[in-house]
Amino acid sequence: PATLQKVNFNKVSSKIALSYAPNDNSNIYLRIAEGFRSGSLNDDGVIYDPESLLAYELGFKTAMGQLRAEGNLYYSIYDDYQSFVFDDTLPSDGAVVNAGEAEITGFEWLLQWQFNDQWSFAFNGHVTESEFTSLHPGFFGAKEGDPLNAVEKYGYGVSVDYAFNWSS
């Protein structure tokens, strides 16, 4: 008969945020927050630990007439970073493991032009650097200094929005 395994992870996270509004249309902010992703069991019954995060963000938001701009710098430190490794000896061909420590740094932006009441145009994007800063002994999915999987270095988007009134 199969043995039922049960694991329980919990954490109280904190956040502090400061903001300053130099005028009615602008805001500068600093945010420091803790994060947490629960651990669990893999299909083979091996437990992986929770992942914790300490994130720093410095940003601004401003509007000038029909233009709006937002941007922020971010820096995040992960401990017990959860990573998927492929291993064909396992029932599901892979498992989630705690790889070690990692960092993510970057910049995001949004520029939006409200042409009139109906039309707006926007351009947004990010530049992100990520890397493993130290690895747990026995982790074979990466080397120190390697980028994190599924964290894209560059991203951008362009959008055009048209709003109309259904009732008229």
Phi, psi and omega in degrees: 000145180287144177265131179276122177256143179226134176233152181223125178232138174207157180201141172265123181257154180237162178211140173231138181222135176237141176219153179224130179250100180293339174204182184292342185247010183222153180210134173241136184220156174229131181228135174233126185218149172263147176228168186205131170238124186300151169279180181191195177247138170279171180302332180274004178087000179279131182275139167244145187281164176296154175257137177240157187220140169237118187240136177242138180217130176236122186212178178214157173220135180209152176226134179224101182064241182269359182256141175229138178224142176221147176199155175205150171257139179224150179216124183231137178244124180252137174242138185057043181307130181272126182226144177270129176241141178274132180208108185287000175274350180267156182303327183252020180064014178177176182204158171270132179225162174272111186282320184148219180256148181215160176227146174228130176230151178179186181219137176236152177213159173216129173237127182227137178241118177269095186298313175205195183296335183259321190255135171220149180233140183219151174225127180222162179182183178204156170233124186228135172246136178221150177198153169281126180263333172203152184237147175291145178304135179091349177286127185243007185276350182193175174241159175304137181093344178291147175289157178284144176295146173064021173245104184286144182283319181232146174204147177207162178211150176232135180220151174232127181240139175234123180250138178221161184265115181293327188286338181264000000 
